[in-house]
JSON list of C-alpha atoms in Angstrom, two decimals:
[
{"chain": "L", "resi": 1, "resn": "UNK", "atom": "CA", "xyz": [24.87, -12.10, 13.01]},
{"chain": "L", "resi": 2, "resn": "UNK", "atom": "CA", "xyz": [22.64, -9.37, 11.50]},
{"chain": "L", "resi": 3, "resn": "UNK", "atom": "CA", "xyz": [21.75, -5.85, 13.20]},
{"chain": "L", "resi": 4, "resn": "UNK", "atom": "CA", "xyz": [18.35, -4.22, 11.77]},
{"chain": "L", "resi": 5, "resn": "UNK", "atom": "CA", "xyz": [17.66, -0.96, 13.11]},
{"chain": "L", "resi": 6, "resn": "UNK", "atom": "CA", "xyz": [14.74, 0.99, 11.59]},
{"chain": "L", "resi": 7, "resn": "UNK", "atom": "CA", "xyz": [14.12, 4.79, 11.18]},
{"chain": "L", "resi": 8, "resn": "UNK", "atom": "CA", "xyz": [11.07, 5.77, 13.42]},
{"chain": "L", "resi": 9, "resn": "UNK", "atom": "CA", "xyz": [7.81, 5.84, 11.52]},
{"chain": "L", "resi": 10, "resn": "UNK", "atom": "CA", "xyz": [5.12, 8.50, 12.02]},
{"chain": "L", "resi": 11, "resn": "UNK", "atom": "CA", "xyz": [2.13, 9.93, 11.34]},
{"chain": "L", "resi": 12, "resn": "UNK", "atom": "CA", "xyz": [1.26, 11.39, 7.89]},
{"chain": "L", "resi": 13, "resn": "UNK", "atom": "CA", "xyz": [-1.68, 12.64, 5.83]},
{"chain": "L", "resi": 14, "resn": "UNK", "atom": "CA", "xyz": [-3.30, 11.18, 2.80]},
{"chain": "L", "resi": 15, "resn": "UNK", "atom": "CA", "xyz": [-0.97, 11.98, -0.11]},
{"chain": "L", "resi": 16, "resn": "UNK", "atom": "CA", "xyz": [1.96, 12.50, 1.39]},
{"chain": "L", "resi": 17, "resn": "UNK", "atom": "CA", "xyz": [5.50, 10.88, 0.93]},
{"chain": "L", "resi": 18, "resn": "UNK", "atom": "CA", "xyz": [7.66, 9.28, 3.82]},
{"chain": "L", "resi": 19, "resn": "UNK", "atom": "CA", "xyz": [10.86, 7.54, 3.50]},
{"chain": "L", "resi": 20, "resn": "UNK", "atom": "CA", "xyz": [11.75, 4.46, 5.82]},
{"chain": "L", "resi": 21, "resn": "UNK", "atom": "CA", "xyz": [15.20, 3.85, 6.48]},
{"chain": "L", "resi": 22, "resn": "UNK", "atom": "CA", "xyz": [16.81, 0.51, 7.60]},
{"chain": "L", "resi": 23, "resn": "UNK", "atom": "CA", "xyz": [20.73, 0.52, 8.50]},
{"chain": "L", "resi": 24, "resn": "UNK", "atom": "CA", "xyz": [22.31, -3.16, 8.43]},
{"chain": "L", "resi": 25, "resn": "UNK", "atom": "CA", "xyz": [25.43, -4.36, 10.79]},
{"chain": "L", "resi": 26, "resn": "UNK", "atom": "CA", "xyz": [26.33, -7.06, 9.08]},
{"chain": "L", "resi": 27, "resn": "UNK", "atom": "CA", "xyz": [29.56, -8.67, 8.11]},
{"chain": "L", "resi": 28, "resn": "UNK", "atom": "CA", "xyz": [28.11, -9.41, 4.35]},
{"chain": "L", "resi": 29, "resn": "UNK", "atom": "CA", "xyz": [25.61, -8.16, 1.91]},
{"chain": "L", "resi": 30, "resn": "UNK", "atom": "CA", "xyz": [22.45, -9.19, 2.10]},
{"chain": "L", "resi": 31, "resn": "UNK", "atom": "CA", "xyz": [18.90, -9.04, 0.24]},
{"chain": "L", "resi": 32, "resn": "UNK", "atom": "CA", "xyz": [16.56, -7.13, 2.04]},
{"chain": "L", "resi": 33, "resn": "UNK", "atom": "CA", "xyz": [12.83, -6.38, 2.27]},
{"chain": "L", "resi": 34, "resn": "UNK", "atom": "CA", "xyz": [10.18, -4.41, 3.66]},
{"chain": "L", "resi": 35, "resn": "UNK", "atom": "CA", "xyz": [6.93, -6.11, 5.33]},
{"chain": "L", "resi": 36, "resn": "UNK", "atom": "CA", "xyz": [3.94, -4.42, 6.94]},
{"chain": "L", "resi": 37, "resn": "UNK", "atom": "CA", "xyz": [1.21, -5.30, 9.45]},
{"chain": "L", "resi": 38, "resn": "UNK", "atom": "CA", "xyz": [-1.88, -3.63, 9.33]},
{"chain": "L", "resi": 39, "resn": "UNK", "atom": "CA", "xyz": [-4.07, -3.46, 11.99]},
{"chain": "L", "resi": 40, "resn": "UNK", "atom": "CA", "xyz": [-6.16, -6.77, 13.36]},
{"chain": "L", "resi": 41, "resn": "UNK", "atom": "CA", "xyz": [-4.31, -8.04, 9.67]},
{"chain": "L", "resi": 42, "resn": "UNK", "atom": "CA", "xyz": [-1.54, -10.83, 8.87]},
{"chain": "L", "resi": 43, "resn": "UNK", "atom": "CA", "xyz": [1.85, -9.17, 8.24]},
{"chain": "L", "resi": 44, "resn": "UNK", "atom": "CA", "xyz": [2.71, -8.41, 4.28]},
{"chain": "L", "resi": 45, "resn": "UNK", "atom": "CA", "xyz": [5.08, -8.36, 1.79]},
{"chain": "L", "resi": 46, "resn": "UNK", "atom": "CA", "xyz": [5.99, -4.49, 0.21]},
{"chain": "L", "resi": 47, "resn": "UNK", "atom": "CA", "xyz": [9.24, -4.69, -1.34]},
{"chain": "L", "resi": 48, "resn": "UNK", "atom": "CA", "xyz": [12.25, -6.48, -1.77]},
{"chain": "L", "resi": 49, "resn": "UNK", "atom": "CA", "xyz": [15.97, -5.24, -3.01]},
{"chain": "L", "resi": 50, "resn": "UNK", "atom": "CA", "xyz": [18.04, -8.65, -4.02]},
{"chain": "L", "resi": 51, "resn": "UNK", "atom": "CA", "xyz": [21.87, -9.55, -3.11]},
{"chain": "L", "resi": 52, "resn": "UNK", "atom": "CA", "xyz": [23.67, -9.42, -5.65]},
{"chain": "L", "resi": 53, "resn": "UNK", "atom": "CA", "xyz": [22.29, -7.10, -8.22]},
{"chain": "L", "resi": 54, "resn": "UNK", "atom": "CA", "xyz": [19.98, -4.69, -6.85]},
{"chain": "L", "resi": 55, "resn": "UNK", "atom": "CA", "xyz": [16.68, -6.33, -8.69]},
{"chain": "L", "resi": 56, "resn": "UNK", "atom": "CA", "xyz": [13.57, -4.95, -7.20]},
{"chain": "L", "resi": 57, "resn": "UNK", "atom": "CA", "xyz": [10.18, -6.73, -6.94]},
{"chain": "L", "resi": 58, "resn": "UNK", "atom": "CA", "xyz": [7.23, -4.91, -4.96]},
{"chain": "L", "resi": 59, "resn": "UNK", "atom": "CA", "xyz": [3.63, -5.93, -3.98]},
{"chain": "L", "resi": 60, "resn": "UNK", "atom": "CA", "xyz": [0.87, -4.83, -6.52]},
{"chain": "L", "resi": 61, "resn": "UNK", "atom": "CA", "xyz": [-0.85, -2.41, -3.47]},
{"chain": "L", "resi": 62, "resn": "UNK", "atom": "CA", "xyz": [2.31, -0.17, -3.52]},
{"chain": "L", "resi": 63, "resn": "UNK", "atom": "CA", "xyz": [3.54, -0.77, -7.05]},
{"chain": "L", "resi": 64, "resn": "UNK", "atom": "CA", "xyz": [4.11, 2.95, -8.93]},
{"chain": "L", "resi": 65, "resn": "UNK", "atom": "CA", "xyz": [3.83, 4.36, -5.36]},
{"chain": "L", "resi": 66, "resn": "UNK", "atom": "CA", "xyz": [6.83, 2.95, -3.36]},
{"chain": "L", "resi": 67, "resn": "UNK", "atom": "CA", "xyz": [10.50, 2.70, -4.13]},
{"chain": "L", "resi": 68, "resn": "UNK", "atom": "CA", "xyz": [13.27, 0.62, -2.50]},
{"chain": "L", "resi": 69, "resn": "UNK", "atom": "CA", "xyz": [16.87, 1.67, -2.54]},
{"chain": "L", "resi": 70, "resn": "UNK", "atom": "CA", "xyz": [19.89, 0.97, -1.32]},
{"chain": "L", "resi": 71, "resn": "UNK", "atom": "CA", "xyz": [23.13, 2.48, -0.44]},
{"chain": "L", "resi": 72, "resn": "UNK", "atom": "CA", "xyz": [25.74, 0.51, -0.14]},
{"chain": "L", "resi": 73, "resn": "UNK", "atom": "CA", "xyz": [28.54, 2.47, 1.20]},
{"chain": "L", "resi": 74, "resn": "UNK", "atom": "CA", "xyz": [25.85, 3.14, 4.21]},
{"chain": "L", "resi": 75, "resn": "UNK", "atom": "CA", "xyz": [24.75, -0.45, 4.61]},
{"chain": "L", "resi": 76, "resn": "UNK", "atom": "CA", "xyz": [21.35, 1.35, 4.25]},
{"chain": "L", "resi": 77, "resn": "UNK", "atom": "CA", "xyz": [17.76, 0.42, 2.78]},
{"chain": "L", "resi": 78, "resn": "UNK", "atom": "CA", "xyz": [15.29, 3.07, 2.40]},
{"chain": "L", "resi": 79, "resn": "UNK", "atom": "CA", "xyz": [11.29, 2.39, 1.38]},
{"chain": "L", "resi": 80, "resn": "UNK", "atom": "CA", "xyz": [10.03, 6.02, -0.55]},
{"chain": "L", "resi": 81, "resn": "UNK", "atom": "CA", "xyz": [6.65, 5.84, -0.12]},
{"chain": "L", "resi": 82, "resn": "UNK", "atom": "CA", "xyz": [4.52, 8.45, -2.16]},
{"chain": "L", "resi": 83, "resn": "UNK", "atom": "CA", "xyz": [0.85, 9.20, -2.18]},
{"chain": "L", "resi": 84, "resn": "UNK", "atom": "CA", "xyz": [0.62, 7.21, 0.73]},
{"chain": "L", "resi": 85, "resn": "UNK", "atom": "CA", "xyz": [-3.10, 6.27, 1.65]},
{"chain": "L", "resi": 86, "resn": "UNK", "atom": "CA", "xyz": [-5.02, 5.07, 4.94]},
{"chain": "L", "resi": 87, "resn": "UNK", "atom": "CA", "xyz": [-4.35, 1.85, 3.94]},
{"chain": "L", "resi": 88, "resn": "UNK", "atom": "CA", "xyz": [-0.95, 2.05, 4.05]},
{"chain": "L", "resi": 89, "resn": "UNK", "atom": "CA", "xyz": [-1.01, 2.63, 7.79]},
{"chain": "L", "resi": 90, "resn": "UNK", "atom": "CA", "xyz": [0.60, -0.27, 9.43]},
{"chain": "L", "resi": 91, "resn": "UNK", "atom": "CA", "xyz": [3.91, -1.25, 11.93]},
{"chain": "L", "resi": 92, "resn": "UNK", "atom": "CA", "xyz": [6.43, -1.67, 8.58]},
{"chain": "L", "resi": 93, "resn": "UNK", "atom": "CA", "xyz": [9.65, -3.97, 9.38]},
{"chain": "L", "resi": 94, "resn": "UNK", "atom": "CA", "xyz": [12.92, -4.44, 7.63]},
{"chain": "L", "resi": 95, "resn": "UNK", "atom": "CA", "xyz": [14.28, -8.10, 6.94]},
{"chain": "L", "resi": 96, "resn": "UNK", "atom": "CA", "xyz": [17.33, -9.13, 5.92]},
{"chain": "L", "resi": 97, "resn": "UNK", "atom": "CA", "xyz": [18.89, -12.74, 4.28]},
{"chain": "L", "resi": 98, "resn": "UNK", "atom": "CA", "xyz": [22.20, -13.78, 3.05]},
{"chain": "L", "resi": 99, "resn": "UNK", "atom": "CA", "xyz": [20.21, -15.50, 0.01]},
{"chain": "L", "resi": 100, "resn": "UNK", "atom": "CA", "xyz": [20.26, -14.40, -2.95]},
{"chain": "L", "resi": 101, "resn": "UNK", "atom": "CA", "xyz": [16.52, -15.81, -4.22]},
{"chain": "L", "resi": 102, "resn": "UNK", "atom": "CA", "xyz": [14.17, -15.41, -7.90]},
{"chain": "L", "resi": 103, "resn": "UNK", "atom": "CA", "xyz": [12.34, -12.61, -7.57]},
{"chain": "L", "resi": 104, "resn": "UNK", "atom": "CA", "xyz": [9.35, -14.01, -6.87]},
{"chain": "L", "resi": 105, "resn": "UNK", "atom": "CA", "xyz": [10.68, -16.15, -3.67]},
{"chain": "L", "resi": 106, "resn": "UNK", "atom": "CA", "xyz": [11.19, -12.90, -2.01]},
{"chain": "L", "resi": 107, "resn": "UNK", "atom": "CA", "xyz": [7.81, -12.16, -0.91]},
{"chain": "L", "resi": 108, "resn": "UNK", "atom": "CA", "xyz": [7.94, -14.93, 1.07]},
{"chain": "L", "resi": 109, "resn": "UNK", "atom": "CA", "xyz": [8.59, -13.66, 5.00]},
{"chain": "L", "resi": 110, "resn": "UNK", "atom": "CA", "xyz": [9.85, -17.58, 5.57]},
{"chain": "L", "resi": 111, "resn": "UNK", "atom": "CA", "xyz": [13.24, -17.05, 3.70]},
{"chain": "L", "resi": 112, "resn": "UNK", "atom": "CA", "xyz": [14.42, -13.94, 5.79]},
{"chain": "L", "resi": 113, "resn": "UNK", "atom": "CA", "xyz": [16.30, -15.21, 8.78]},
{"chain": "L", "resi": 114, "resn": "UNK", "atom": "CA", "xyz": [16.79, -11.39, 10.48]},
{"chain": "L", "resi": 115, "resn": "UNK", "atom": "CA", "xyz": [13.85, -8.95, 11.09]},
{"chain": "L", "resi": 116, "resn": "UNK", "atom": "CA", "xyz": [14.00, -4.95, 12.58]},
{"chain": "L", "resi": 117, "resn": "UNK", "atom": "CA", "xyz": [11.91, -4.30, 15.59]},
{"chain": "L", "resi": 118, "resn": "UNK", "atom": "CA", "xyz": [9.17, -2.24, 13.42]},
{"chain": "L", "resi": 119, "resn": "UNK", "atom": "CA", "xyz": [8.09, 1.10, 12.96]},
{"chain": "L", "resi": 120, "resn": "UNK", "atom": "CA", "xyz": [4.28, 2.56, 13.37]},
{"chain": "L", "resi": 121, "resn": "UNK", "atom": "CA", "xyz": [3.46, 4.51, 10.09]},
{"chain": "L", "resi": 122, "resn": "UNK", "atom": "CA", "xyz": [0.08, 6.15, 10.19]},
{"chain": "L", "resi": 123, "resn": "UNK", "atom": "CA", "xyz": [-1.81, 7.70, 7.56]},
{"chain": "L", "resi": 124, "resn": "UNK", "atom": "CA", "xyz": [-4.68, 9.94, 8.20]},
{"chain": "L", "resi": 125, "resn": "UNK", "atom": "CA", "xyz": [-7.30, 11.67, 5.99]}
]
């Protein structure tokens, strides 16, 4: 079984950098990613951190401006997010698998089995 528990969120202006936090009980490692809903919008891939060697893959819309990391020792994903725009606003979620997938499977929301509860993160200008 798989914990997520997400750093709280908040409210930011245009430009500005936040960093998202996710800490994982779990009994193994596990690849994890970021999502985001927007408002009235489907829920989105934003990055990914894989298994087994720490490979990154991130959406085009926050490519350059966001950066996954993880610490280990912590059990601990974070999402930097510089020059963060309106668009960016949106309830972000952690998810978690055991799998260890390509890169470009792990955009796909299907293949994580274990989701946080969210996290509002609002951008205003």
């Amino acid at each position: 079984q798989v914990q997520l528990v997400e750093s709280a969120g908040g409210t930011v202006q245009v430009g500005d950098s936040l960093t998202l936090s996710c800490v994982a009980r779990a009994s193994s490692t596990l690849t994890m990613g970021w999502f985001r809903q927007p408002p009235g919008k489907e829920r989105e891939f934003v990055a990914a951190i894989r298994r087994d060697d720490g490979h990154t893959y991130y959406a085009d819309s926050v490519e350059g401006r966001f950066t996954i990391s993880r610490d280990r020792t912590k059990s601990t994903v974070s999402l930097h997010m510089n020059s963060l725009k309106p668009e960016d606003t949106a309830v972000y979620y952690c998810a978690a698998t055991t799998r260890n997938y390509a890169l470009s499977f792990m955009s796909r929301q299907d293949l994580y089995s274990y989701w946080g509860q969210g996290t509002q993160v609002t951008v205003s200008s």
